[in-house]
């Protein structure tokens, strides 16, 4: 369960160069459903708020058993982030790897998630997302953009997150089916962010600092 | 919250001034204040012009005070050194004030001018000195890259840290010493990424047929304005502001002549 309670995000609050992004945003994301967030550029801040890269100015975000709010210090933030798989739209600039193997293993070891079964997990996720390659030897610079996308997507799904946020979508049936399976059969929350046309359970539109919902 | 030393997008008279003139004000202020054979009332007159500029900029004074506060130990040390040696107390206070006002004027220019405008300002000033005949586009891009170093570095470092945190590395929630060493570790990677950004910017500009001289000539004539919307991709919307501020207004000349007048009085008095 993921819930935004009256979340406001204002940069430089009460200063002359104040910038508003959201005012009193209320959204609820239920387990086992797929969501789409459309609207202006501020929609890309939703993922950052959930990952606690930025803090809301007002209001609270309930993520699983955690409550995120301003100046709330979480002692072990990784316990929260382990349950979230977040693929930002500028993933190619954000992730820096040489070997494909590291993309998968890094998050497994940082989150200390089933490290004894690491090879099995990698092979499993590679089969599910359809990015077939010799992951132990392959270098990232030799791969095309679609394979890279699949790799990054597979790498955020490898530690079995409960909330999946994807800011870039490609037209690939296998990936769509796998994400649908994750949502409807395994009870994950899948959130797509971007102005796409998709079959989802609910669509939120963020415009002029506020949100409106569209039932599919 | 502490305000970063960067452009603040508000509507003020100083925001609309020509960037070349703003840099000239700083140079003239430094010349008037730090020339030999000081005349006190001329320095005080230049302070008044600076105060007028600061008020017109509509930037809260606490922003300037924050920057001065960072230099506080230097200012105090300078004051003690000056007062304990050959200078009188009044002369020491005046020298410290000159430093403070110079810092204020410098930060005001940063707060009211985008990196793109500032680059245009510096480009216009050093263009006559380009005796080696360096390509004007390359010269402009180099100035821009130099000025936006901090902005690019912070942007790239933020991207990398977010990528690492996304993969379970805990950086922002570490203690201050660990954070310091992580930032230190990241320097080579950030510089490498910044280099890619610069190359991308350079390639895009040169391939798109951008010519700084044509740009400067056309933005000053509204009827002959070309479409430079593609520039916003690489200069983060800086160029939208550059369109209006590259013109020279009457206020540019008023402030300029005020400083020049002080300089002329100084020269007459000295000679």
PDB file of C-alpha atoms in Angstrom, chain B:
ATOM      1  CA  UNK B   1      17.258  27.333   4.054  1.00  0.00           C
ATOM      2  CA  UNK B   2      20.560  28.542   2.632  1.00  0.00           C
ATOM      3  CA  UNK B   3      20.352  30.072  -0.830  1.00  0.00           C
ATOM      4  CA  UNK B   4      22.787  28.635  -3.370  1.00  0.00           C
ATOM      5  CA  UNK B   5      24.987  31.087  -5.224  1.00  0.00           C
ATOM      6  CA  UNK B   6      23.105  30.809  -8.513  1.00  0.00           C
ATOM      7  CA  UNK B   7      20.699  32.703 -10.746  1.00  0.00           C
ATOM      8  CA  UNK B   8      17.394  33.668  -9.124  1.00  0.00           C
ATOM      9  CA  UNK B   9      14.547  34.031 -11.558  1.00  0.00           C
ATOM     10  CA  UNK B  10      12.574  37.104 -10.518  1.00  0.00           C
ATOM     11  CA  UNK B  11      11.538  40.235 -12.338  1.00  0.00           C
ATOM     12  CA  UNK B  12      13.692  43.205 -11.390  1.00  0.00           C
ATOM     13  CA  UNK B  13      15.303  46.177 -13.103  1.00  0.00           C
ATOM     14  CA  UNK B  14      18.786  44.705 -12.604  1.00  0.00           C
ATOM     15  CA  UNK B  15      17.763  41.391 -14.181  1.00  0.00           C
ATOM     16  CA  UNK B  16      17.020  43.325 -17.359  1.00  0.00           C
ATOM     17  CA  UNK B  17      20.361  45.111 -17.513  1.00  0.00           C
ATOM     18  CA  UNK B  18      22.927  44.138 -20.107  1.00  0.00           C
ATOM     19  CA  UNK B  19      25.337  41.482 -18.716  1.00  0.00           C
ATOM     20  CA  UNK B  20      28.366  43.172 -20.305  1.00  0.00           C
ATOM     21  CA  UNK B  21      27.595  46.385 -18.430  1.00  0.00           C
ATOM     22  CA  UNK B  22      27.103  44.498 -15.156  1.00  0.00           C
ATOM     23  CA  UNK B  23      30.628  43.094 -15.437  1.00  0.00           C
ATOM     24  CA  UNK B  24      31.892  46.566 -16.310  1.00  0.00           C
ATOM     25  CA  UNK B  25      30.315  47.948 -13.100  1.00  0.00           C
ATOM     26  CA  UNK B  26      32.254  45.411 -11.062  1.00  0.00           C
ATOM     27  CA  UNK B  27      35.519  46.265 -12.830  1.00  0.00           C
ATOM     28  CA  UNK B  28      34.945  50.013 -12.408  1.00  0.00           C
ATOM     29  CA  UNK B  29      34.015  49.583  -8.739  1.00  0.00           C
ATOM     30  CA  UNK B  30      37.223  47.639  -8.087  1.00  0.00           C
ATOM     31  CA  UNK B  31      39.262  50.251  -9.975  1.00  0.00           C
ATOM     32  CA  UNK B  32      37.719  53.147  -8.001  1.00  0.00           C
ATOM     33  CA  UNK B  33      38.107  51.397  -4.643  1.00  0.00           C
ATOM     34  CA  UNK B  34      41.531  49.846  -4.983  1.00  0.00           C
ATOM     35  CA  UNK B  35      43.532  52.448  -6.936  1.00  0.00           C
ATOM     36  CA  UNK B  36      46.483  54.103  -5.155  1.00  0.00           C
ATOM     37  CA  UNK B  37      45.981  57.598  -3.597  1.00  0.00           C
ATOM     38  CA  UNK B  38      42.508  56.832  -2.226  1.00  0.00           C
ATOM     39  CA  UNK B  39      39.909  59.584  -1.923  1.00  0.00           C
ATOM     40  CA  UNK B  40      37.417  58.572   0.794  1.00  0.00           C
ATOM     41  CA  UNK B  41      34.328  60.417  -0.421  1.00  0.00           C
ATOM     42  CA  UNK B  42      34.668  58.828  -3.875  1.00  0.00           C
ATOM     43  CA  UNK B  43      34.691  55.371  -2.290  1.00  0.00           C
ATOM     44  CA  UNK B  44      31.596  56.261  -0.261  1.00  0.00           C
ATOM     45  CA  UNK B  45      29.900  57.562  -3.435  1.00  0.00           C
ATOM     46  CA  UNK B  46      30.655  54.244  -5.161  1.00  0.00           C
ATOM     47  CA  UNK B  47      29.152  52.414  -2.124  1.00  0.00           C
ATOM     48  CA  UNK B  48      25.956  54.426  -2.603  1.00  0.00           C
ATOM     49  CA  UNK B  49      25.731  53.367  -6.263  1.00  0.00           C
ATOM     50  CA  UNK B  50      26.271  49.726  -5.246  1.00  0.00           C
ATOM     51  CA  UNK B  51      23.561  49.994  -2.553  1.00  0.00           C
ATOM     52  CA  UNK B  52      21.206  51.418  -5.164  1.00  0.00           C
ATOM     53  CA  UNK B  53      22.024  48.480  -7.481  1.00  0.00           C
ATOM     54  CA  UNK B  54      21.444  45.982  -4.649  1.00  0.00           C
ATOM     55  CA  UNK B  55      18.067  47.518  -3.779  1.00  0.00           C
ATOM     56  CA  UNK B  56      16.970  47.541  -7.425  1.00  0.00           C
ATOM     57  CA  UNK B  57      17.904  43.859  -7.779  1.00  0.00           C
ATOM     58  CA  UNK B  58      15.125  42.915  -5.293  1.00  0.00           C
ATOM     59  CA  UNK B  59      17.235  40.088  -3.881  1.00  0.00           C
ATOM     60  CA  UNK B  60      16.724  39.777  -0.091  1.00  0.00           C
ATOM     61  CA  UNK B  61      19.680  41.185   1.860  1.00  0.00           C
ATOM     62  CA  UNK B  62      19.957  38.026   3.929  1.00  0.00           C
ATOM     63  CA  UNK B  63      21.247  36.257   0.777  1.00  0.00           C
ATOM     64  CA  UNK B  64      24.164  38.692   0.572  1.00  0.00           C
ATOM     65  CA  UNK B  65      24.708  38.479   4.321  1.00  0.00           C
ATOM     66  CA  UNK B  66      24.954  34.680   4.050  1.00  0.00           C
ATOM     67  CA  UNK B  67      27.776  35.042   1.523  1.00  0.00           C
ATOM     68  CA  UNK B  68      29.552  37.661   3.634  1.00  0.00           C
ATOM     69  CA  UNK B  69      29.139  35.414   6.666  1.00  0.00           C
ATOM     70  CA  UNK B  70      31.172  32.732   4.817  1.00  0.00           C
ATOM     71  CA  UNK B  71      33.984  35.280   4.423  1.00  0.00           C
ATOM     72  CA  UNK B  72      33.666  36.540   7.974  1.00  0.00           C
ATOM     73  CA  UNK B  73      36.932  35.022   9.312  1.00  0.00           C
ATOM     74  CA  UNK B  74      38.869  36.554   6.379  1.00  0.00           C
ATOM     75  CA  UNK B  75      37.241  39.956   6.919  1.00  0.00           C
ATOM     76  CA  UNK B  76      38.036  39.930  10.658  1.00  0.00           C
ATOM     77  CA  UNK B  77      41.615  38.785  10.027  1.00  0.00           C
ATOM     78  CA  UNK B  78      42.086  41.507   7.411  1.00  0.00           C
ATOM     79  CA  UNK B  79      40.683  44.151   9.757  1.00  0.00           C
ATOM     80  CA  UNK B  80      43.011  43.096  12.601  1.00  0.00           C
ATOM     81  CA  UNK B  81      46.057  43.065  10.320  1.00  0.00           C
ATOM     82  CA  UNK B  82      45.238  46.492   8.850  1.00  0.00           C
ATOM     83  CA  UNK B  83      44.364  48.118  12.198  1.00  0.00           C
ATOM     84  CA  UNK B  84      47.440  46.806  13.943  1.00  0.00           C
ATOM     85  CA  UNK B  85      49.866  48.031  11.308  1.00  0.00           C
ATOM     86  CA  UNK B  86      50.151  51.287   9.452  1.00  0.00           C
ATOM     87  CA  UNK B  87      46.443  52.103   8.863  1.00  0.00           C
ATOM     88  CA  UNK B  88      44.165  54.174  11.079  1.00  0.00           C
ATOM     89  CA  UNK B  89      40.921  52.693  12.380  1.00  0.00           C
ATOM     90  CA  UNK B  90      38.790  54.658   9.875  1.00  0.00           C
ATOM     91  CA  UNK B  91      41.007  53.605   6.941  1.00  0.00           C
ATOM     92  CA  UNK B  92      40.845  49.947   8.043  1.00  0.00           C
ATOM     93  CA  UNK B  93      37.042  50.051   8.284  1.00  0.00           C
ATOM     94  CA  UNK B  94      36.869  51.634   4.832  1.00  0.00           C
ATOM     95  CA  UNK B  95      39.058  48.918   3.262  1.00  0.00           C
ATOM     96  CA  UNK B  96      36.975  46.172   4.884  1.00  0.00           C
ATOM     97  CA  UNK B  97      33.796  47.887   3.636  1.00  0.00           C
ATOM     98  CA  UNK B  98      35.222  48.005   0.105  1.00  0.00           C
ATOM     99  CA  UNK B  99      35.789  44.257   0.242  1.00  0.00           C
ATOM    100  CA  UNK B 100      32.271  43.640   1.569  1.00  0.00           C
ATOM    101  CA  UNK B 101      30.677  45.808  -1.139  1.00  0.00           C
ATOM    102  CA  UNK B 102      32.778  44.140  -3.846  1.00  0.00           C
ATOM    103  CA  UNK B 103      31.526  40.725  -2.655  1.00  0.00           C
ATOM    104  CA  UNK B 104      27.941  42.022  -2.614  1.00  0.00           C
ATOM    105  CA  UNK B 105      28.237  43.399  -6.146  1.00  0.00           C
ATOM    106  CA  UNK B 106      29.786  40.170  -7.394  1.00  0.00           C
ATOM    107  CA  UNK B 107      27.060  38.010  -5.816  1.00  0.00           C
ATOM    108  CA  UNK B 108      24.389  40.386  -7.124  1.00  0.00           C
ATOM    109  CA  UNK B 109      25.696  39.793 -10.661  1.00  0.00           C
ATOM    110  CA  UNK B 110      25.542  36.020 -10.107  1.00  0.00           C
ATOM    111  CA  UNK B 111      22.008  36.204  -8.653  1.00  0.00           C
ATOM    112  CA  UNK B 112      20.651  38.379 -11.458  1.00  0.00           C
ATOM    113  CA  UNK B 113      22.415  36.916 -14.499  1.00  0.00           C
ATOM    114  CA  UNK B 114      22.076  33.475 -16.030  1.00  0.00           C
ATOM    115  CA  UNK B 115      25.190  31.542 -16.979  1.00  0.00           C
ATOM    116  CA  UNK B 116      24.356  32.072 -20.639  1.00  0.00           C
ATOM    117  CA  UNK B 117      24.082  35.862 -20.201  1.00  0.00           C
ATOM    118  CA  UNK B 118      27.214  36.001 -18.119  1.00  0.00           C
ATOM    119  CA  UNK B 119      29.064  34.125 -20.859  1.00  0.00           C
ATOM    120  CA  UNK B 120      27.768  36.630 -23.420  1.00  0.00           C
ATOM    121  CA  UNK B 121      28.919  39.465 -21.168  1.00  0.00           C
ATOM    122  CA  UNK B 122      32.427  38.075 -20.772  1.00  0.00           C
ATOM    123  CA  UNK B 123      32.557  37.144 -24.463  1.00  0.00           C
ATOM    124  CA  UNK B 124      31.718  40.729 -25.452  1.00  0.00           C
ATOM    125  CA  UNK B 125      34.438  42.040 -23.145  1.00  0.00           C
ATOM    126  CA  UNK B 126      37.240  39.737 -24.255  1.00  0.00           C
ATOM    127  CA  UNK B 127      36.277  39.669 -27.935  1.00  0.00           C
ATOM    128  CA  UNK B 128      38.488  42.690 -28.786  1.00  0.00           C
ATOM    129  CA  UNK B 129      41.413  40.933 -27.075  1.00  0.00           C
ATOM    130  CA  UNK B 130      41.042  37.857 -29.287  1.00  0.00           C
ATOM    131  CA  UNK B 131      44.078  38.790 -31.411  1.00  0.00           C
ATOM    132  CA  UNK B 132      44.955  35.135 -31.999  1.00  0.00           C
ATOM    133  CA  UNK B 133      41.734  34.794 -33.970  1.00  0.00           C
ATOM    134  CA  UNK B 134      40.232  31.889 -32.004  1.00  0.00           C
ATOM    135  CA  UNK B 135      36.935  30.687 -33.458  1.00  0.00           C
ATOM    136  CA  UNK B 136      34.246  32.849 -31.811  1.00  0.00           C
ATOM    137  CA  UNK B 137      31.869  29.908 -31.265  1.00  0.00           C
ATOM    138  CA  UNK B 138      34.574  27.882 -29.564  1.00  0.00           C
ATOM    139  CA  UNK B 139      35.566  30.842 -27.443  1.00  0.00           C
ATOM    140  CA  UNK B 140      31.971  31.332 -26.328  1.00  0.00           C
ATOM    141  CA  UNK B 141      31.471  27.644 -25.544  1.00  0.00           C
ATOM    142  CA  UNK B 142      34.697  27.582 -23.516  1.00  0.00           C
ATOM    143  CA  UNK B 143      33.564  30.602 -21.486  1.00  0.00           C
ATOM    144  CA  UNK B 144      30.159  29.012 -20.931  1.00  0.00           C
ATOM    145  CA  UNK B 145      31.692  25.691 -19.837  1.00  0.00           C
ATOM    146  CA  UNK B 146      33.976  27.483 -17.412  1.00  0.00           C
ATOM    147  CA  UNK B 147      31.165  29.524 -15.889  1.00  0.00           C
ATOM    148  CA  UNK B 148      28.753  26.630 -15.626  1.00  0.00           C
ATOM    149  CA  UNK B 149      31.377  24.293 -14.108  1.00  0.00           C
ATOM    150  CA  UNK B 150      29.745  24.313 -10.672  1.00  0.00           C
ATOM    151  CA  UNK B 151      26.238  23.880 -12.081  1.00  0.00           C
ATOM    152  CA  UNK B 152      27.323  20.978 -14.327  1.00  0.00           C
ATOM    153  CA  UNK B 153      29.346  19.341 -11.570  1.00  0.00           C
ATOM    154  CA  UNK B 154      26.513  19.501  -9.027  1.00  0.00           C
ATOM    155  CA  UNK B 155      24.010  18.242 -11.614  1.00  0.00           C
ATOM    156  CA  UNK B 156      26.167  15.275 -12.637  1.00  0.00           C
ATOM    157  CA  UNK B 157      27.114  14.388  -9.068  1.00  0.00           C
ATOM    158  CA  UNK B 158      23.460  14.434  -8.051  1.00  0.00           C
ATOM    159  CA  UNK B 159      22.612  12.099 -10.940  1.00  0.00           C
ATOM    160  CA  UNK B 160      25.367   9.650  -9.989  1.00  0.00           C
ATOM    161  CA  UNK B 161      24.449   9.685  -6.288  1.00  0.00           C
ATOM    162  CA  UNK B 162      20.804   9.026  -7.141  1.00  0.00           C
ATOM    163  CA  UNK B 163      21.872   6.115  -9.355  1.00  0.00           C
ATOM    164  CA  UNK B 164      23.997   4.644  -6.558  1.00  0.00           C
ATOM    165  CA  UNK B 165      21.292   5.124  -3.944  1.00  0.00           C
ATOM    166  CA  UNK B 166      18.821   3.500  -6.290  1.00  0.00           C
ATOM    167  CA  UNK B 167      21.040   0.418  -6.181  1.00  0.00           C
ATOM    168  CA  UNK B 168      21.123   0.308  -2.398  1.00  0.00           C
ATOM    169  CA  UNK B 169      24.209   2.405  -1.628  1.00  0.00           C
ATOM    170  CA  UNK B 170      23.504   4.667   1.296  1.00  0.00           C
ATOM    171  CA  UNK B 171      25.133   8.075   0.753  1.00  0.00           C
ATOM    172  CA  UNK B 172      22.960  10.966   1.906  1.00  0.00           C
ATOM    173  CA  UNK B 173      22.028   9.225   5.144  1.00  0.00           C
ATOM    174  CA  UNK B 174      25.687   8.609   6.116  1.00  0.00           C
ATOM    175  CA  UNK B 175      27.581  10.624   8.696  1.00  0.00           C
ATOM    176  CA  UNK B 176      29.462  13.730   7.552  1.00  0.00           C
ATOM    177  CA  UNK B 177      32.925  12.075   7.340  1.00  0.00           C
ATOM    178  CA  UNK B 178      31.726   9.119   5.247  1.00  0.00           C
ATOM    179  CA  UNK B 179      29.822  11.525   3.017  1.00  0.00           C
ATOM    180  CA  UNK B 180      32.952  13.612   2.526  1.00  0.00           C
ATOM    181  CA  UNK B 181      34.992  10.578   1.456  1.00  0.00           C
ATOM    182  CA  UNK B 182      32.223   9.385  -0.869  1.00  0.00           C
ATOM    183  CA  UNK B 183      32.166  12.804  -2.561  1.00  0.00           C
ATOM    184  CA  UNK B 184      35.955  12.641  -2.839  1.00  0.00           C
ATOM    185  CA  UNK B 185      35.744   9.198  -4.446  1.00  0.00           C
ATOM    186  CA  UNK B 186      33.195  10.429  -6.947  1.00  0.00           C
ATOM    187  CA  UNK B 187      35.311  13.325  -8.291  1.00  0.00           C
ATOM    188  CA  UNK B 188      36.976  11.414 -11.193  1.00  0.00           C
ATOM    189  CA  UNK B 189      33.674   9.861 -12.271  1.00  0.00           C
ATOM    190  CA  UNK B 190      31.800  13.180 -12.120  1.00  0.00           C
ATOM    191  CA  UNK B 191      34.538  14.936 -14.094  1.00  0.00           C
ATOM    192  CA  UNK B 192      34.410  12.176 -16.715  1.00  0.00           C
ATOM    193  CA  UNK B 193      30.633  12.509 -16.971  1.00  0.00           C
ATOM    194  CA  UNK B 194      30.935  16.303 -17.162  1.00  0.00           C
ATOM    195  CA  UNK B 195      33.378  15.929 -20.016  1.00  0.00           C
ATOM    196  CA  UNK B 196      30.777  13.898 -21.912  1.00  0.00           C
ATOM    197  CA  UNK B 197      28.200  16.607 -21.238  1.00  0.00           C
ATOM    198  CA  UNK B 198      30.556  19.307 -22.541  1.00  0.00           C
ATOM    199  CA  UNK B 199      31.329  17.280 -25.663  1.00  0.00           C
ATOM    200  CA  UNK B 200      27.612  16.729 -26.261  1.00  0.00           C
ATOM    201  CA  UNK B 201      26.933  20.446 -25.843  1.00  0.00           C
ATOM    202  CA  UNK B 202      29.784  21.396 -28.168  1.00  0.00           C
ATOM    203  CA  UNK B 203      28.778  18.900 -30.866  1.00  0.00           C
ATOM    204  CA  UNK B 204      25.158  19.948 -30.722  1.00  0.00           C
ATOM    205  CA  UNK B 205      25.968  23.630 -30.996  1.00  0.00           C
ATOM    206  CA  UNK B 206      28.428  23.303 -33.833  1.00  0.00           C
ATOM    207  CA  UNK B 207      26.279  20.826 -35.784  1.00  0.00           C
ATOM    208  CA  UNK B 208      23.120  22.910 -35.406  1.00  0.00           C
ATOM    209  CA  UNK B 209      24.810  25.794 -37.204  1.00  0.00           C
ATOM    210  CA  UNK B 210      24.794  28.070 -34.164  1.00  0.00           C
ATOM    211  CA  UNK B 211      26.899  31.162 -34.629  1.00  0.00           C
ATOM    212  CA  UNK B 212      27.353  33.443 -31.632  1.00  0.00           C
ATOM    213  CA  UNK B 213      27.952  36.540 -33.745  1.00  0.00           C
ATOM    214  CA  UNK B 214      24.742  36.026 -35.759  1.00  0.00           C
ATOM    215  CA  UNK B 215      22.916  35.310 -32.520  1.00  0.00           C
ATOM    216  CA  UNK B 216      24.114  38.534 -30.906  1.00  0.00           C
ATOM    217  CA  UNK B 217      23.293  40.560 -34.010  1.00  0.00           C
ATOM    218  CA  UNK B 218      19.783  39.175 -34.440  1.00  0.00           C
ATOM    219  CA  UNK B 219      18.580  39.278 -30.832  1.00  0.00           C
ATOM    220  CA  UNK B 220      19.115  43.015 -30.729  1.00  0.00           C
ATOM    221  CA  UNK B 221      16.746  43.527 -33.669  1.00  0.00           C
ATOM    222  CA  UNK B 222      13.289  42.192 -32.928  1.00  0.00           C
ATOM    223  CA  UNK B 223      12.140  42.171 -36.569  1.00  0.00           C
ATOM    224  CA  UNK B 224      15.031  40.012 -37.631  1.00  0.00           C
ATOM    225  CA  UNK B 225      14.767  37.532 -34.769  1.00  0.00           C
ATOM    226  CA  UNK B 226      15.649  33.947 -35.606  1.00  0.00           C
ATOM    227  CA  UNK B 227      14.308  30.907 -33.822  1.00  0.00           C
ATOM    228  CA  UNK B 228      16.795  29.822 -31.211  1.00  0.00           C
ATOM    229  CA  UNK B 229      14.432  27.528 -29.296  1.00  0.00           C
ATOM    230  CA  UNK B 230      16.820  24.588 -29.789  1.00  0.00           C
ATOM    231  CA  UNK B 231      19.302  26.345 -27.520  1.00  0.00           C
ATOM    232  CA  UNK B 232      17.069  25.725 -24.502  1.00  0.00           C
ATOM    233  CA  UNK B 233      17.988  22.029 -24.716  1.00  0.00           C
ATOM    234  CA  UNK B 234      21.596  22.748 -23.935  1.00  0.00           C
ATOM    235  CA  UNK B 235      21.472  25.940 -21.933  1.00  0.00           C
ATOM    236  CA  UNK B 236      18.570  24.978 -19.634  1.00  0.00           C
ATOM    237  CA  UNK B 237      16.258  27.788 -20.763  1.00  0.00           C
ATOM    238  CA  UNK B 238      18.951  30.390 -20.084  1.00  0.00           C
ATOM    239  CA  UNK B 239      18.686  31.734 -23.617  1.00  0.00           C
ATOM    240  CA  UNK B 240      15.040  32.806 -23.189  1.00  0.00           C
ATOM    241  CA  UNK B 241      16.264  35.412 -20.760  1.00  0.00           C
ATOM    242  CA  UNK B 242      19.242  36.297 -22.924  1.00  0.00           C
ATOM    243  CA  UNK B 243      16.920  37.497 -25.659  1.00  0.00           C
ATOM    244  CA  UNK B 244      15.736  40.495 -23.669  1.00  0.00           C
ATOM    245  CA  UNK B 245      18.801  41.315 -21.607  1.00  0.00           C
ATOM    246  CA  UNK B 246      21.288  41.547 -24.445  1.00  0.00           C
ATOM    247  CA  UNK B 247      19.796  44.867 -25.459  1.00  0.00           C
ATOM    248  CA  UNK B 248      21.290  48.015 -24.002  1.00  0.00           C
ATOM    249  CA  UNK B 249      18.865  50.132 -21.995  1.00  0.00           C
ATOM    250  CA  UNK B 250      19.104  53.707 -20.708  1.00  0.00           C
ATOM    251  CA  UNK B 251      19.702  52.369 -17.177  1.00  0.00           C
ATOM    252  CA  UNK B 252      22.836  50.584 -18.369  1.00  0.00           C
ATOM    253  CA  UNK B 253      24.289  53.946 -19.370  1.00  0.00           C
ATOM    254  CA  UNK B 254      23.079  55.765 -16.233  1.00  0.00           C
ATOM    255  CA  UNK B 255      24.888  53.348 -13.887  1.00  0.00           C
ATOM    256  CA  UNK B 256      27.891  53.237 -16.216  1.00  0.00           C
ATOM    257  CA  UNK B 257      28.239  57.027 -16.338  1.00  0.00           C
ATOM    258  CA  UNK B 258      27.856  57.226 -12.556  1.00  0.00           C
ATOM    259  CA  UNK B 259      30.892  54.977 -12.136  1.00  0.00           C
ATOM    260  CA  UNK B 260      32.813  56.699 -14.948  1.00  0.00           C
ATOM    261  CA  UNK B 261      32.069  60.101 -13.386  1.00  0.00           C
ATOM    262  CA  UNK B 262      33.631  58.959 -10.109  1.00  0.00           C
ATOM    263  CA  UNK B 263      36.665  57.701 -12.003  1.00  0.00           C
ATOM    264  CA  UNK B 264      37.022  61.012 -13.855  1.00  0.00           C
ATOM    265  CA  UNK B 265      36.792  62.976 -10.567  1.00  0.00           C
ATOM    266  CA  UNK B 266      39.461  60.697  -9.128  1.00  0.00           C
ATOM    267  CA  UNK B 267      41.776  61.275 -12.102  1.00  0.00           C
ATOM    268  CA  UNK B 268      41.268  65.058 -11.951  1.00  0.00           C
ATOM    269  CA  UNK B 269      42.015  65.098  -8.206  1.00  0.00           C
ATOM    270  CA  UNK B 270      45.125  62.933  -8.561  1.00  0.00           C
ATOM    271  CA  UNK B 271      46.553  64.776 -11.542  1.00  0.00           C
TER     272      UNK B 271
END
